[in-house]
XYZ file of C-alpha atoms in Angstrom:
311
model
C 8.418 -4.898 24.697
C 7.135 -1.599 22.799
C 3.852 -2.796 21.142
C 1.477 -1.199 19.160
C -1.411 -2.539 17.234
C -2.066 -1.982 13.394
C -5.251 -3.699 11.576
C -5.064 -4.133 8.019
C -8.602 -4.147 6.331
C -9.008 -6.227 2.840
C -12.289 -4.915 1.397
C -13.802 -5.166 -1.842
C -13.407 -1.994 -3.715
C -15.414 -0.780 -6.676
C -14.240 0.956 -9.960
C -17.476 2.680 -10.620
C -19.179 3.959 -6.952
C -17.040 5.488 -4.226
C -16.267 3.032 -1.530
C -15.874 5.937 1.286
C -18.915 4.609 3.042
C -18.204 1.198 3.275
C -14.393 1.928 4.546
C -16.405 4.000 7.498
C -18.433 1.045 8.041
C -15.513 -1.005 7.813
C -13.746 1.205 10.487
C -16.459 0.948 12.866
C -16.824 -3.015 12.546
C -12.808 -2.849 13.298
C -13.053 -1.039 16.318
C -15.991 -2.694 17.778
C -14.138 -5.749 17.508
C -10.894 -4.324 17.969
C -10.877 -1.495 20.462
C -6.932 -2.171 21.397
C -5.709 -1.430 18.014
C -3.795 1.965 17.095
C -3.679 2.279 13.896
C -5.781 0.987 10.516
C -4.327 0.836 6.604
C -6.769 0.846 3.665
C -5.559 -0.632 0.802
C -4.682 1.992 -2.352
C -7.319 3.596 -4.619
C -9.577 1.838 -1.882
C -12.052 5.394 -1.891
C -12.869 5.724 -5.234
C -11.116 2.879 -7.316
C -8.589 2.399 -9.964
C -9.834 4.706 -12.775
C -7.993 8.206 -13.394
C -11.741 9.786 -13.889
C -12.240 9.810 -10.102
C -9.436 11.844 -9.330
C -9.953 14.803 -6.583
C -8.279 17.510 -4.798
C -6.431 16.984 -1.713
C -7.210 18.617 0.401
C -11.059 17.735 -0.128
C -14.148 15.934 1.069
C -12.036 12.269 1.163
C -9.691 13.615 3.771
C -12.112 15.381 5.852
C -14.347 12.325 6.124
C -11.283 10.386 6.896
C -10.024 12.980 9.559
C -13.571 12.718 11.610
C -12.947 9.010 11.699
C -9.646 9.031 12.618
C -11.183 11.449 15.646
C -14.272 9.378 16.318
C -12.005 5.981 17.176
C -8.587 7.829 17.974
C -6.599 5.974 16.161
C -3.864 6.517 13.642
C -5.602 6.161 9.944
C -3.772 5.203 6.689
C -6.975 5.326 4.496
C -5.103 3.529 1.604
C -4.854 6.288 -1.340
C -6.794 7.998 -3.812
C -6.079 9.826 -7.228
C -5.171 13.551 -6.393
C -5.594 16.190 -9.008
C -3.224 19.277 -8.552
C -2.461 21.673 -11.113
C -3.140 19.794 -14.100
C -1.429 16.966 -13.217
C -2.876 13.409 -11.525
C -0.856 11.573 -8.622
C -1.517 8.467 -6.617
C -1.623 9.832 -2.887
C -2.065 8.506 0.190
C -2.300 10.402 3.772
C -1.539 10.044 7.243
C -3.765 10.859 9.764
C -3.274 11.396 13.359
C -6.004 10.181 16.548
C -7.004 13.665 16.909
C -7.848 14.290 13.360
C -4.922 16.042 11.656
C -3.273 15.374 8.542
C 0.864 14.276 9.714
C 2.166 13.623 6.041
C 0.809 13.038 2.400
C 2.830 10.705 0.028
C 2.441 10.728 -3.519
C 3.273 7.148 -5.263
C 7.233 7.647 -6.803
C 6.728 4.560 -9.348
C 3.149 4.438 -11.046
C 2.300 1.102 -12.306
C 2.459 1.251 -16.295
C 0.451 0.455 -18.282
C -2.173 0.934 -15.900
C -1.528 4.365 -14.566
C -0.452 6.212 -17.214
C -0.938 9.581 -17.420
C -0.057 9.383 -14.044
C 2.695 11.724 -12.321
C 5.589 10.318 -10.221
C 6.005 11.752 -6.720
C 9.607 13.017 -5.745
C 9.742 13.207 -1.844
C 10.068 9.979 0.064
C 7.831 9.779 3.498
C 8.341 8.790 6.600
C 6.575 10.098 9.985
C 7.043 9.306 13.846
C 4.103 7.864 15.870
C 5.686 9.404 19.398
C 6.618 7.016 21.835
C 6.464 3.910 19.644
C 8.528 3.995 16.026
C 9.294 5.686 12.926
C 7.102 4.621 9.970
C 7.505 4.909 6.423
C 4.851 5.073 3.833
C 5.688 3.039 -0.171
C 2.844 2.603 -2.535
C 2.326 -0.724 -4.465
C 4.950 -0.911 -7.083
C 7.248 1.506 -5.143
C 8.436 -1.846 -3.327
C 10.030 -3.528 -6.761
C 12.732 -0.477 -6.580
C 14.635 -1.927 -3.591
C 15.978 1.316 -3.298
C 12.916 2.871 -1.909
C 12.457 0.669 0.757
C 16.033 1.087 1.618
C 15.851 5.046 1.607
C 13.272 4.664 4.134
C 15.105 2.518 6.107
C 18.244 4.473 6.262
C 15.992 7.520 6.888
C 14.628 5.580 9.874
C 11.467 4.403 9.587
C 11.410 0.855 11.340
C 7.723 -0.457 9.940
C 6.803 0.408 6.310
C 3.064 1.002 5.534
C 2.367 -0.711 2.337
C -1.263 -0.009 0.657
C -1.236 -2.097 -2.318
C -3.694 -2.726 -5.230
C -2.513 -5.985 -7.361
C -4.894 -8.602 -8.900
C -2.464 -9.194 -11.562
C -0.576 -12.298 -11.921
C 2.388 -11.638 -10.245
C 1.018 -11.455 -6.851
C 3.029 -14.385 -5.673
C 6.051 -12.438 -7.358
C 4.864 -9.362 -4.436
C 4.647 -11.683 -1.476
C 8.226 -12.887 -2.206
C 9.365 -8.918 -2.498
C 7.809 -7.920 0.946
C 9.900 -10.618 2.662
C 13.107 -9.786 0.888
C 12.544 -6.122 1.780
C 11.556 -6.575 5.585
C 14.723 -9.026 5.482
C 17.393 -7.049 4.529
C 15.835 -3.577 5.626
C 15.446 -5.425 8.912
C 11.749 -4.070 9.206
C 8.513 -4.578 9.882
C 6.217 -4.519 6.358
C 2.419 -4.875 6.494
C 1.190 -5.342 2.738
C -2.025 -4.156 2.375
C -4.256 -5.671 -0.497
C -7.905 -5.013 -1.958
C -10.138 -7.139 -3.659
C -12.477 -6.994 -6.966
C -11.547 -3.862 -8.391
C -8.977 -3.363 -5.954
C -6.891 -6.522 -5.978
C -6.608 -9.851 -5.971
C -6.451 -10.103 -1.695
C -3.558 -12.156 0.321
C -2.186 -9.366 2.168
C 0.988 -9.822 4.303
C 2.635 -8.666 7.223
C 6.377 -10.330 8.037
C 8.262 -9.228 10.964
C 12.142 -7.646 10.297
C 14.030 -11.321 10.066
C 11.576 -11.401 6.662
C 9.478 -14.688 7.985
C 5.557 -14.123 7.366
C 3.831 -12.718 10.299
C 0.096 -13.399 8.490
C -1.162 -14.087 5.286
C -4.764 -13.395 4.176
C -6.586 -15.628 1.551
C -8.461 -13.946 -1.305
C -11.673 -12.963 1.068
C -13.124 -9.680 2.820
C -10.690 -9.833 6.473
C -9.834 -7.304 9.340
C -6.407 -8.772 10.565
C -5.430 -7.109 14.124
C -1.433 -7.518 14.705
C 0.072 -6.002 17.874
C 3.840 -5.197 16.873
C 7.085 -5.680 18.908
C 8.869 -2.919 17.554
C 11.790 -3.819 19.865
C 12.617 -6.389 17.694
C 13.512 -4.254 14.599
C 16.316 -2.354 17.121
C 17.498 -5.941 18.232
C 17.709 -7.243 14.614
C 19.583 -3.837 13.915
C 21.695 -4.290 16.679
C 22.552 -7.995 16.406
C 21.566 -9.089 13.125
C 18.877 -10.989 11.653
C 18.218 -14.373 13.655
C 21.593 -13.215 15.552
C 23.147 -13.684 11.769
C 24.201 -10.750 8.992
C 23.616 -7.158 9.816
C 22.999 -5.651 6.559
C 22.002 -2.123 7.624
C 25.207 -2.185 8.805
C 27.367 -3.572 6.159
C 25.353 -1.113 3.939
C 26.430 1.838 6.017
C 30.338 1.247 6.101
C 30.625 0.617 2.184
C 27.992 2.966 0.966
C 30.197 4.708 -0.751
C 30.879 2.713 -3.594
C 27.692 2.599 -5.601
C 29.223 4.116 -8.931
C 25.620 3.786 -10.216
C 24.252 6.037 -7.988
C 26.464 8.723 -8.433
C 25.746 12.091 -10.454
C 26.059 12.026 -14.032
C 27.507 7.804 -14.013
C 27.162 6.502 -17.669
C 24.525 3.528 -18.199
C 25.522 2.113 -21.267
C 23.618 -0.750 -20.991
C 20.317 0.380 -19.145
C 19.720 2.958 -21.648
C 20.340 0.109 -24.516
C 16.990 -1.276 -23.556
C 14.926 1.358 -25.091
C 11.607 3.346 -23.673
C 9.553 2.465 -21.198
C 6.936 0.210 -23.228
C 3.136 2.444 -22.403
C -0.268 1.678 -23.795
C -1.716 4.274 -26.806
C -5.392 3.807 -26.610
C -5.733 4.989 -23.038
C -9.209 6.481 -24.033
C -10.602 2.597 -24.925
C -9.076 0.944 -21.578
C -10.834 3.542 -19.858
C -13.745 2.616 -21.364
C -13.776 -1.158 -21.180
C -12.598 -1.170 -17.277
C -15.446 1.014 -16.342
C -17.751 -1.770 -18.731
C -16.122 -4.635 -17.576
C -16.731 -3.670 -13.598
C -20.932 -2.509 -14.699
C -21.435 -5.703 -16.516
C -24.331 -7.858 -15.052
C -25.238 -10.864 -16.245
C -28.679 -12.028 -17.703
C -30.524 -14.291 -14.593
C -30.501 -16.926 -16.433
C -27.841 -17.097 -19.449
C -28.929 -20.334 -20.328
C -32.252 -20.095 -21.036
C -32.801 -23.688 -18.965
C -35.963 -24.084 -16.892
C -36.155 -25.324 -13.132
C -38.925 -27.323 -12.112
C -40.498 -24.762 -10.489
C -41.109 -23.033 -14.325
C -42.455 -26.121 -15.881
């Protein structure tokens, strides 16, 4: 067995304060309880929330806080992601960082989520890094995972456990929980789906193990969920197949070849009959009602009714 311990942390996250200082709390609460685990994923936009407004500069202040907590614990830290600001242009980013502090690898998101992050810039370069001694990992952001062939790229890259930081409280959450199965299934992986809450989601994280069955679930609370990893049984499933069944890596390998839509200049007929991509106009105004709707209080006592105590 070649374990290795990963704690997800589901946290609310707010849309109009940063959240930096209650992901350091968080990581401190973790790894009082937790002082076996390795590594610890954020969910995404978990620093500073879901509005474009926020964005910063990478390297900057986020990643240096990160870095000395990453050193403090010695761990391995995926602090979810953050909007990244570079030469006019906004990204979705996340980083690795190693125990002693250093930056391994920065991904930036390949598929923003319209229409809420437009005016936000693709990423080009897939990710994956090694944690010596234990696996490859790969790093997909949130609505990277409905392309299958990210997750696949990844896979045939190497990476045996994707990283997943996530940010959904839409309604097709259940939708996502079905995905992450069918991609640790036939990528014969381990994927730990990382979720926020409030701002940052609508919670039930997941982690399933490489034959795609459900290694933990989180309801739609604040949780720290510890997992220690087998990663010998992603080179098993590889090797044998899933539950001793198909091998799809393999299959995948010996007829790669004959993906006519993948090849340089292939006519699409049909997927370009289906028009643009559909985006929101009055960017401006859902700026400004997401940053009213997340301030909002309401009045003590909206309905004017008296307790006995005011009688």
């Amino acid at each position: 067995m070649n374990p290795f311990a990963i704690a997800g942390i589901q946290m609310k996250v707010s849309a109009v304060a940063p959240n930096v200082e209650m992901m350091k709390l968080k990581l401190d609460i973790t790894m009082s309880l937790y002082p076996w685990v390795d590594m610890v994923v954020f969910s995404e936009l978990c620093g500073y929330g879901p509005l474009t407004h926020t964005a910063q500069e990478i390297p900057g202040d986020f990643e240096q806080e990160m870095c000395k907590m990453a050193r403090k614990h010695k761990i391995w830290l995926l602090p979810g992601s953050i909007f990244e600001k570079s030469e006019g242009k906004i990204y979705n980013t996340a980083t690795v960082i190693n125990p002693d502090g250093e930056v391994v690898t920065r991904y930036r998101k390949m598929f923003p989520f319209y229409p809420y992050e437009v005016g936000v810039t693709p990423g080009s370069e897939f990710c994956v890094f090694d944690v010596p001694g234990v696996a490859k990992f790969g790093l997909s952001i949130c609505y990277d995972m409905w392309f299958p062939e990210t997750v696949r790229t990844l896979t045939v890259m190497g990476a045996e456990v994707i990283l997943h930081p996530t940010m959904t409280g839409t309604i097709d959450r259940e939708i996502e929980l079905s995905i992450v199965r069918a991609m640790a299934a036939v990528n014969q992986c381990y994927f730990f789906d990382v979720n926020g809450l409030e701002s940052g989601g609508s919670g039930r994280s997941i982690v399933c193990g490489p034959d795609g069955r459900v290694i933990y679930q989180a309801e739609g609370n604040e949780e720290i969920f510890p997992l220690e990893l087998n990663i010998d049984r992603v080179r098993r499933s590889r090797e044998l197949g899933i539950l001793r069944l198909g091998q799809p890596l393999k299959s995948f390998r010996d007829h790669i070849g004959q993906f006519g839509i993948y090849q340089q200049g292939a006519q699409l007929p049909y997927l370009n009959s289906l028009g643009p991509l559909i985006k929101p106009t009055k960017l401006d105004t859902l700026s400004k009602l997401k940053m009213q709707e997340n301030e909002y209080e309401p009045p003590a006592n909206p309905t004017g009714y008296k307790g006995f105590n005011e009688l």
